[in-house]
mmCIF file of C-alpha atoms in Angstrom:
data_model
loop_
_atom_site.group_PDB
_atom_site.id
_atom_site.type_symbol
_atom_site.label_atom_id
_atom_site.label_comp_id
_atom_site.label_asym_id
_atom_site.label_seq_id
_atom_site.Cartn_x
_atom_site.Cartn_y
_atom_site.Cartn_z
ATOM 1 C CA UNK A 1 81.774 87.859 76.787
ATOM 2 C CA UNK A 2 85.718 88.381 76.380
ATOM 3 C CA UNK A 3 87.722 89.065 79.409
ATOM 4 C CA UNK A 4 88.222 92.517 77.805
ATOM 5 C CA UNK A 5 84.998 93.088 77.374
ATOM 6 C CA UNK A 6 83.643 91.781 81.076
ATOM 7 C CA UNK A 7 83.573 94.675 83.619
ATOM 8 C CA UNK A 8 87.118 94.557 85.736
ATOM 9 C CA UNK A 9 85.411 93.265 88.640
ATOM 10 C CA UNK A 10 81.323 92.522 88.855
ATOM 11 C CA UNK A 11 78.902 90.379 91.829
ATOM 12 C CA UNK A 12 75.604 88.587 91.042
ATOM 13 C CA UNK A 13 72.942 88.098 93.471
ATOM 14 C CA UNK A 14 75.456 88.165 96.128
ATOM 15 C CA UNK A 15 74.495 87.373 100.214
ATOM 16 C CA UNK A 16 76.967 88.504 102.738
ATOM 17 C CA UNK A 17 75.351 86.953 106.332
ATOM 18 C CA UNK A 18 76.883 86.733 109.617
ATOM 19 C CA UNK A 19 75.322 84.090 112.343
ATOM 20 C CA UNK A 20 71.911 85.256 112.928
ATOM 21 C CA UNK A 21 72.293 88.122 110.541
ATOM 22 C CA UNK A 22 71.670 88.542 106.544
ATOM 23 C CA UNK A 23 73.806 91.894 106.024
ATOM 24 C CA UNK A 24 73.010 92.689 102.771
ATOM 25 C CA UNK A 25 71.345 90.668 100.286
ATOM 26 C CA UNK A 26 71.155 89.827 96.403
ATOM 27 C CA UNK A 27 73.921 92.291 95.557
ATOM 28 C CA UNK A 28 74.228 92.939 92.157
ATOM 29 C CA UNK A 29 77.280 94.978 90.945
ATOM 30 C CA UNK A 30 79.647 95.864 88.249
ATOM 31 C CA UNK A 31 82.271 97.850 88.618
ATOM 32 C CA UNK A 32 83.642 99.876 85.373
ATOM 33 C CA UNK A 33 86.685 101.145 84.139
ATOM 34 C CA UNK A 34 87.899 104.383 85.682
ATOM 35 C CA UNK A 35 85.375 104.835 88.472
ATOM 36 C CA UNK A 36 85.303 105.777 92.076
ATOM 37 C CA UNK A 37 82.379 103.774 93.862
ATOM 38 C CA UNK A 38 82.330 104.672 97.740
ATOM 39 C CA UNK A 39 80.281 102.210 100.289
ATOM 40 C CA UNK A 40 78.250 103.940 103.062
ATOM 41 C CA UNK A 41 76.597 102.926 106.331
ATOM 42 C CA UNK A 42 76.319 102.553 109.874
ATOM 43 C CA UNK A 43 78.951 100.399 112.033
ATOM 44 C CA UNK A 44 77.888 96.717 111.396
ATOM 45 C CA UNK A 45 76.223 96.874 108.077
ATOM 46 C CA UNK A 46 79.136 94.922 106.313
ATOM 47 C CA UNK A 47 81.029 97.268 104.390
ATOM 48 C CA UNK A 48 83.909 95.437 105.748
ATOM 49 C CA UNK A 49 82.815 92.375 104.777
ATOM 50 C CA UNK A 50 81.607 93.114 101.485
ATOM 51 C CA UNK A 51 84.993 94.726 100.499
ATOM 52 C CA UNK A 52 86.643 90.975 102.055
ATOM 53 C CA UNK A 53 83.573 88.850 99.999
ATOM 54 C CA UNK A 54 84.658 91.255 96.898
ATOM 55 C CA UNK A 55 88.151 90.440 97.275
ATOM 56 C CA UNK A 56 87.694 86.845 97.083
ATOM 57 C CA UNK A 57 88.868 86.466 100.851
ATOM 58 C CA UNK A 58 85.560 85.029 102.255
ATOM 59 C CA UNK A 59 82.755 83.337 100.355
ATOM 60 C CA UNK A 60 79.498 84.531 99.963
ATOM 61 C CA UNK A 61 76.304 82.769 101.057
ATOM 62 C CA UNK A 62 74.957 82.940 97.865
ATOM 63 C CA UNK A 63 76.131 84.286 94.462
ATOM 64 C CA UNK A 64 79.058 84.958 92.175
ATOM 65 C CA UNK A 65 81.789 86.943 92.249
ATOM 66 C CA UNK A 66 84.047 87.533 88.969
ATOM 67 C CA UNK A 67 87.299 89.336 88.493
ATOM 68 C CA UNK A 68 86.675 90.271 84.584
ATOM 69 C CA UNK A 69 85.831 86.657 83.149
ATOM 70 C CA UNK A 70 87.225 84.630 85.578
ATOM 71 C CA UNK A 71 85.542 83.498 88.842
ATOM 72 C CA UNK A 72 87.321 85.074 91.682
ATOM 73 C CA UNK A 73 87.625 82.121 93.754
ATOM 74 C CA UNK A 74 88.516 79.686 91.205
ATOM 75 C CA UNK A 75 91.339 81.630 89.975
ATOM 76 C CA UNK A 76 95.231 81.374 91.357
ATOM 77 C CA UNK A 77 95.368 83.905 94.150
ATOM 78 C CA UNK A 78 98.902 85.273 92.948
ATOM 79 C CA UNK A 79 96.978 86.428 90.020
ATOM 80 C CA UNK A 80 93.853 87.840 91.123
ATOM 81 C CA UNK A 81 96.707 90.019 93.622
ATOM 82 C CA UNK A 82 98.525 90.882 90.094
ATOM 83 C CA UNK A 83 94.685 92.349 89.643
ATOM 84 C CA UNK A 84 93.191 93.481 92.407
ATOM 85 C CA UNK A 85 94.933 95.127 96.137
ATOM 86 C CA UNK A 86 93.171 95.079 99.430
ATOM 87 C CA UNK A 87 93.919 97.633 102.229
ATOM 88 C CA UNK A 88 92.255 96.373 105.351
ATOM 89 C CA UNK A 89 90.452 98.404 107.805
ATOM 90 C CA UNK A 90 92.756 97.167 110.872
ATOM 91 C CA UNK A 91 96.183 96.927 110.578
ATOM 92 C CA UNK A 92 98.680 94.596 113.078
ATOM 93 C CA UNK A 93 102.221 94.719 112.962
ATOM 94 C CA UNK A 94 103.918 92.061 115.670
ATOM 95 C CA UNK A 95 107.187 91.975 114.217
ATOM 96 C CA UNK A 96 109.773 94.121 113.188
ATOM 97 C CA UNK A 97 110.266 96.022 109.633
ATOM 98 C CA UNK A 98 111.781 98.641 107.662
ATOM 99 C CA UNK A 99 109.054 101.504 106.152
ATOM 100 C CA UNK A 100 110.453 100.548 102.413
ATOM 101 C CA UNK A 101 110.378 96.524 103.059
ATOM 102 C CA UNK A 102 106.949 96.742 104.432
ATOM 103 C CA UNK A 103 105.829 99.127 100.762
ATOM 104 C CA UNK A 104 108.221 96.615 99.001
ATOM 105 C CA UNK A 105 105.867 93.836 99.809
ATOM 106 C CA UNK A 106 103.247 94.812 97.398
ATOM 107 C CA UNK A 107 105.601 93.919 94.679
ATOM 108 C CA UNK A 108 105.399 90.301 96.095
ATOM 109 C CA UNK A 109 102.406 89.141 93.172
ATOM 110 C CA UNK A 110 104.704 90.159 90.697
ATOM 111 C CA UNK A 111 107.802 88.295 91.490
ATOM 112 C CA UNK A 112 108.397 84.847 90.515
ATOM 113 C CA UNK A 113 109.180 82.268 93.168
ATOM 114 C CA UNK A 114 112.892 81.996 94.489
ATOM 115 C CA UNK A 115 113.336 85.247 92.401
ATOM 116 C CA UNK A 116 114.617 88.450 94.737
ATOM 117 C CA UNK A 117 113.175 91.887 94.551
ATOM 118 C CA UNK A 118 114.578 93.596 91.141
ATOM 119 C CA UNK A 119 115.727 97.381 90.716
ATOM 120 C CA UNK A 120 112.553 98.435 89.067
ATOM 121 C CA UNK A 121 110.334 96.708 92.185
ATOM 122 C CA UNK A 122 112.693 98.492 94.923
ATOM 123 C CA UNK A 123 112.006 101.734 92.708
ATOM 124 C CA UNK A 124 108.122 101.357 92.278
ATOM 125 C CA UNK A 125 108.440 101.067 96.245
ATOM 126 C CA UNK A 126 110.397 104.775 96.307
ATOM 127 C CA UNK A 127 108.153 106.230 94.279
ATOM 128 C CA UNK A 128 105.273 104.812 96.213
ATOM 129 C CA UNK A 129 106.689 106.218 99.616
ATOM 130 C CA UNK A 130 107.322 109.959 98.053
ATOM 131 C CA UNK A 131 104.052 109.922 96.560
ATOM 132 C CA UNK A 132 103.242 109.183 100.758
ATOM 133 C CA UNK A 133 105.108 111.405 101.925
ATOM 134 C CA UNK A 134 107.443 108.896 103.340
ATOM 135 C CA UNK A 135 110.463 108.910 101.566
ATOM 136 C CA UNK A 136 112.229 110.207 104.968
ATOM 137 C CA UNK A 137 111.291 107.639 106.588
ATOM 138 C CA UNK A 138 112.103 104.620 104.837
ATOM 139 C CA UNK A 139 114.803 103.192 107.400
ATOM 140 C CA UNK A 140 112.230 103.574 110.479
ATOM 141 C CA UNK A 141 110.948 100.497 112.080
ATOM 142 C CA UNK A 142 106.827 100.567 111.479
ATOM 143 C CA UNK A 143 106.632 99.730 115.427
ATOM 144 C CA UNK A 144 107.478 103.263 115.813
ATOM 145 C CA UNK A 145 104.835 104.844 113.359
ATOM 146 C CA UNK A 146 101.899 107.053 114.456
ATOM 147 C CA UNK A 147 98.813 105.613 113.582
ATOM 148 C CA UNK A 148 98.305 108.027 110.427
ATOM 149 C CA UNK A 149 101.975 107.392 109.070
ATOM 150 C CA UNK A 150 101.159 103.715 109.126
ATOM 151 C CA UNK A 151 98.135 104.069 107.644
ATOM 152 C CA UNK A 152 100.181 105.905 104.516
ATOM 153 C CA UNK A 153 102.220 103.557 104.287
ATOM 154 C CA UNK A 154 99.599 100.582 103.756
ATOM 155 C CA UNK A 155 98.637 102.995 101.203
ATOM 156 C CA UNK A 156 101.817 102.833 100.111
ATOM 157 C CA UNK A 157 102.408 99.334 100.067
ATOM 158 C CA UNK A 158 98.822 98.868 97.718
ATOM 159 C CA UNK A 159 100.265 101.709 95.319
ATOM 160 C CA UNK A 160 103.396 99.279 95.382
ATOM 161 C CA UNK A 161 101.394 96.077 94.292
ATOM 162 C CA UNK A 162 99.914 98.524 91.223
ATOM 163 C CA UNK A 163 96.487 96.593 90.567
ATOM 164 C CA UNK A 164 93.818 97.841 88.139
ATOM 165 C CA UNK A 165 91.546 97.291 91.038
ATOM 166 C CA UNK A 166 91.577 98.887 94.688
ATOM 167 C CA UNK A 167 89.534 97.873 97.661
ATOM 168 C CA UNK A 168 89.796 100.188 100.330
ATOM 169 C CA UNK A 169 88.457 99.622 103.762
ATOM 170 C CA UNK A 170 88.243 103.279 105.754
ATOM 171 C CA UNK A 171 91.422 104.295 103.663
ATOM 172 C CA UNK A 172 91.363 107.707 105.915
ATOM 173 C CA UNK A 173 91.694 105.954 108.985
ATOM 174 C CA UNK A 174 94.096 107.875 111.626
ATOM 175 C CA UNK A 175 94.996 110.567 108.811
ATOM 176 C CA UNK A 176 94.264 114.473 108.953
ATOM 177 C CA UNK A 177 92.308 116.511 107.319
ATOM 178 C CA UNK A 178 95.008 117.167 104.732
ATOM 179 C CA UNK A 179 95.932 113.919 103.907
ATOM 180 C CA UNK A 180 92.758 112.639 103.998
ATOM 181 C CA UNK A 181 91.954 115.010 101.590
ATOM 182 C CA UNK A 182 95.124 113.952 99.539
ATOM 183 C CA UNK A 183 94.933 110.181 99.974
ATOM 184 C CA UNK A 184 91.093 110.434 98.068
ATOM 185 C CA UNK A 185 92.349 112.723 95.488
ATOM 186 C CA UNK A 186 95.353 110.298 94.748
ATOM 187 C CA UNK A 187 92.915 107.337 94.032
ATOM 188 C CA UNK A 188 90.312 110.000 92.519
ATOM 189 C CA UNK A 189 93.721 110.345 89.902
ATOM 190 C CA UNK A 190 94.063 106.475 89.899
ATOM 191 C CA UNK A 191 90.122 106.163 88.822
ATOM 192 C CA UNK A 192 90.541 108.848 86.329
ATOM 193 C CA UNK A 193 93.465 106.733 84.390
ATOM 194 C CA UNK A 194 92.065 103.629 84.441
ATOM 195 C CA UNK A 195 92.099 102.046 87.748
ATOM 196 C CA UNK A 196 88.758 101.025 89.747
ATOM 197 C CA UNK A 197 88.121 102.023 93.353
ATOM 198 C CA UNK A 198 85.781 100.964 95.511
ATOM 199 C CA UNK A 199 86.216 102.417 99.176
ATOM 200 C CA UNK A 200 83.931 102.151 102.735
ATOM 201 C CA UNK A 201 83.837 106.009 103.998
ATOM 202 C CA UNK A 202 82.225 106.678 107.261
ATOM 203 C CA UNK A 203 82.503 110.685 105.872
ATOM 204 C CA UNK A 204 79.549 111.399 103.202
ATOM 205 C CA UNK A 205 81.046 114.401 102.379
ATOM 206 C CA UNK A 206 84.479 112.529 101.339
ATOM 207 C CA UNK A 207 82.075 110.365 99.257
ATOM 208 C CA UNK A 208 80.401 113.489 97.506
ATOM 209 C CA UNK A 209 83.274 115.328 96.018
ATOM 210 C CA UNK A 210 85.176 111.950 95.284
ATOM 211 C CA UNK A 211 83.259 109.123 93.991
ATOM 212 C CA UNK A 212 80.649 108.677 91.103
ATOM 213 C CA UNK A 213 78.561 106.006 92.412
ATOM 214 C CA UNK A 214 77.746 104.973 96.100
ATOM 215 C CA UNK A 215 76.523 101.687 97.580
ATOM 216 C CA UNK A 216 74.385 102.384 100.846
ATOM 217 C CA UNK A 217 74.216 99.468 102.807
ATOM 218 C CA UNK A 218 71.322 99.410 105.757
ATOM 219 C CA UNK A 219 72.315 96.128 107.854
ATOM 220 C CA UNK A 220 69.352 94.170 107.320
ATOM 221 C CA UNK A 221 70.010 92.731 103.755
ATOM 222 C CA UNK A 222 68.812 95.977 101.494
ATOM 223 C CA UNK A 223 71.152 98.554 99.520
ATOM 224 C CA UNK A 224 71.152 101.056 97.133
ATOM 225 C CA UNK A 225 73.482 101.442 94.433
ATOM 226 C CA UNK A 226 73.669 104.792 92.017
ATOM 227 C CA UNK A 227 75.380 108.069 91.226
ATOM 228 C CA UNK A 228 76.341 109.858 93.770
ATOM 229 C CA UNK A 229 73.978 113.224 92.948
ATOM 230 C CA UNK A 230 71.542 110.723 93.340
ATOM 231 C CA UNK A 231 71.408 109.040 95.988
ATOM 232 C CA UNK A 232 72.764 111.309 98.382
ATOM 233 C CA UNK A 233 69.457 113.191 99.748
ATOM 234 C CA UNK A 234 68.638 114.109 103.319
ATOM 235 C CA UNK A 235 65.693 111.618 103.336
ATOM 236 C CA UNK A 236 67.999 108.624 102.098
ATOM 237 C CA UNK A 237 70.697 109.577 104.507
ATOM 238 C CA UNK A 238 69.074 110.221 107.519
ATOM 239 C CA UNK A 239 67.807 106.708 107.174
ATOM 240 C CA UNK A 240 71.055 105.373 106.303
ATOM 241 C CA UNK A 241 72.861 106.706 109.872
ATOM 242 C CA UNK A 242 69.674 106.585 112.092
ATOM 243 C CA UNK A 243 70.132 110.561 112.785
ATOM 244 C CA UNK A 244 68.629 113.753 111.296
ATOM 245 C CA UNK A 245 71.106 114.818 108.041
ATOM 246 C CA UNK A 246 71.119 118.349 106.409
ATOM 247 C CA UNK A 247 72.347 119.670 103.273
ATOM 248 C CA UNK A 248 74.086 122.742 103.070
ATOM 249 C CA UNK A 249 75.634 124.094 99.875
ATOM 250 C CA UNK A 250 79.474 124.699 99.628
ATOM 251 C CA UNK A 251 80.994 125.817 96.532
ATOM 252 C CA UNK A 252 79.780 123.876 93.909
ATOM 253 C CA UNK A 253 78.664 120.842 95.862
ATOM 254 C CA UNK A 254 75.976 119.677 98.366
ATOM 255 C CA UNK A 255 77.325 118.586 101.679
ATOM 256 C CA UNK A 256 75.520 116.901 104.486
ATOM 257 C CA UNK A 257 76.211 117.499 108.341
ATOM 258 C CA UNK A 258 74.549 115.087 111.260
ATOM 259 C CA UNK A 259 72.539 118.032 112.803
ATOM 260 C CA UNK A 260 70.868 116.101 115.931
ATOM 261 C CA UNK A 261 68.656 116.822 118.027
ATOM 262 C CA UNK A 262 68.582 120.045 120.057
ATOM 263 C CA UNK A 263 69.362 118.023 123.006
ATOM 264 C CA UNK A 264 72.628 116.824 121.272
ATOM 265 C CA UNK A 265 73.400 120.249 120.383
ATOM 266 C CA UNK A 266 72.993 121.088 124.206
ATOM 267 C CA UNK A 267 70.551 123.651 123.290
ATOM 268 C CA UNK A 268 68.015 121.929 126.350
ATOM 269 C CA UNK A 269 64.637 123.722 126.576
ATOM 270 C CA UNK A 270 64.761 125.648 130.144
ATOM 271 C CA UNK A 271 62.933 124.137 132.824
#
């Protein structure tokens, strides 16, 4: 198979373990060209750790991982970042930065070495920063961000590195409902012109009116992988989060609430 003819980014019989613990096992993907997959399941069933393994960052216990042709973790890491961007779930900032150095980073794979930043990186950085929202802010030091303007702006700073491939670990973290809402539809846009996405939601519904296939992961090695219309029940996801799920229709799609128990609901039989 030719690298342009191998899927963008693809796992085979892949183990991700922790000590004492086989999260999910014999994972078999392939990701295609212009799709939205989103990864679902309780805390502690590895999504994190898949999206890491997938990224090349940590080795699995078993299996292969290839970006197109090439193995992942034989290939030169300044590369595979030319390829493929990571946004981590937790984000630590010790020192001090600008907003538009920190987006400017993600140009960093595509700059030689002892080469500066050129004119058309420090503008791919602006644009990234409007497109956040964050143009206004691009001489504030990120120590003084709220937790949802730094999480745009490592959204930013992946829209910066412009890979064909995104790995997103809870990309909504600390935003609103608006721009939660807008941060999926921008990397709905970048699935629909090319780019791949694969992101870990803890929201089902964000995962039903964005993404076209959906990896359920239980915690004790099995998963699921299909479209989204089909795998998405209220049998499959009540055993997915341990609680009673519903489906209730909204517009033209089925979404899912966590209905509980009456007890949760505080609707307590009298005594």
């Amino acid at each position: 198979m030719t690298a342009d003819a191998a899927p963008p980014l693809s796992c085979n019989s892949v183990r991700v373990s922790v000590p004492g613990r086989r999260l999910v096992d014999e994972l078999n993907l392939q990701l295609r060209r212009g799709e939205f997959v989103a990864i679902l399941g309780q805390n502690g069933t590895g999504k994190s750790l898949t999206l890491q393994t997938l990224a090349g960052l940590r080795r699995p216990e078993t299996g292969h991982i290839s970006l197109g042709a090439a193995d992942i973790f034989t290939s030169h890491r300044q590369l595979v970042a030319r390829q493929l961007a990571l946004l981590p779930q937790v984000i630590e900032d010790i020192f001090p930065a600008t907003v538009f150095d920190t987006a400017l980073i993600g140009r960093h794979p595509h700059i030689g070495r002892l080469r500066w930043e050129s004119e058309e990186d420090r503008a791919i950085a602006n644009a990234a920063l409007r497109t956040m929202e964050l143009q206004d802010l691009a001489h504030r030091d990120i120590l003084t961000l709220s937790g949802g303007e730094r999480q745009r702006l490592a959204i930013a700073q992946v829209l910066t590195q412009a890979p064909d491939i995104y790995l997103l670990d809870e990309p909504t973290n600390h935003l609103d409902p608006q721009h939660q809402i807008d941060a999926m539809d921008l990397f709905r846009r970048a699935a629909n012109q090319g780019a791949s996405v694969i992101a870990s939601l803890h929201d089902v519904n964000l995962a039903v009116r964005f993404a076209d296939r959906c990896l359920l992961l239980f915690g004790d090695g099995r998963w699921q992988l299909g479209r989204s219309d089909q795998v998405l029940d209220e049998q499959g996801l009540t055993e997915l989060f341990a609680t009673p799920m519903e489906a209730v229709n909204w517009r033209s799609h089925r979404l899912f609430v966590a209905s509980g128990s009456d007890h949760e609901l505080g609707n307590e039989a009298p005594q």
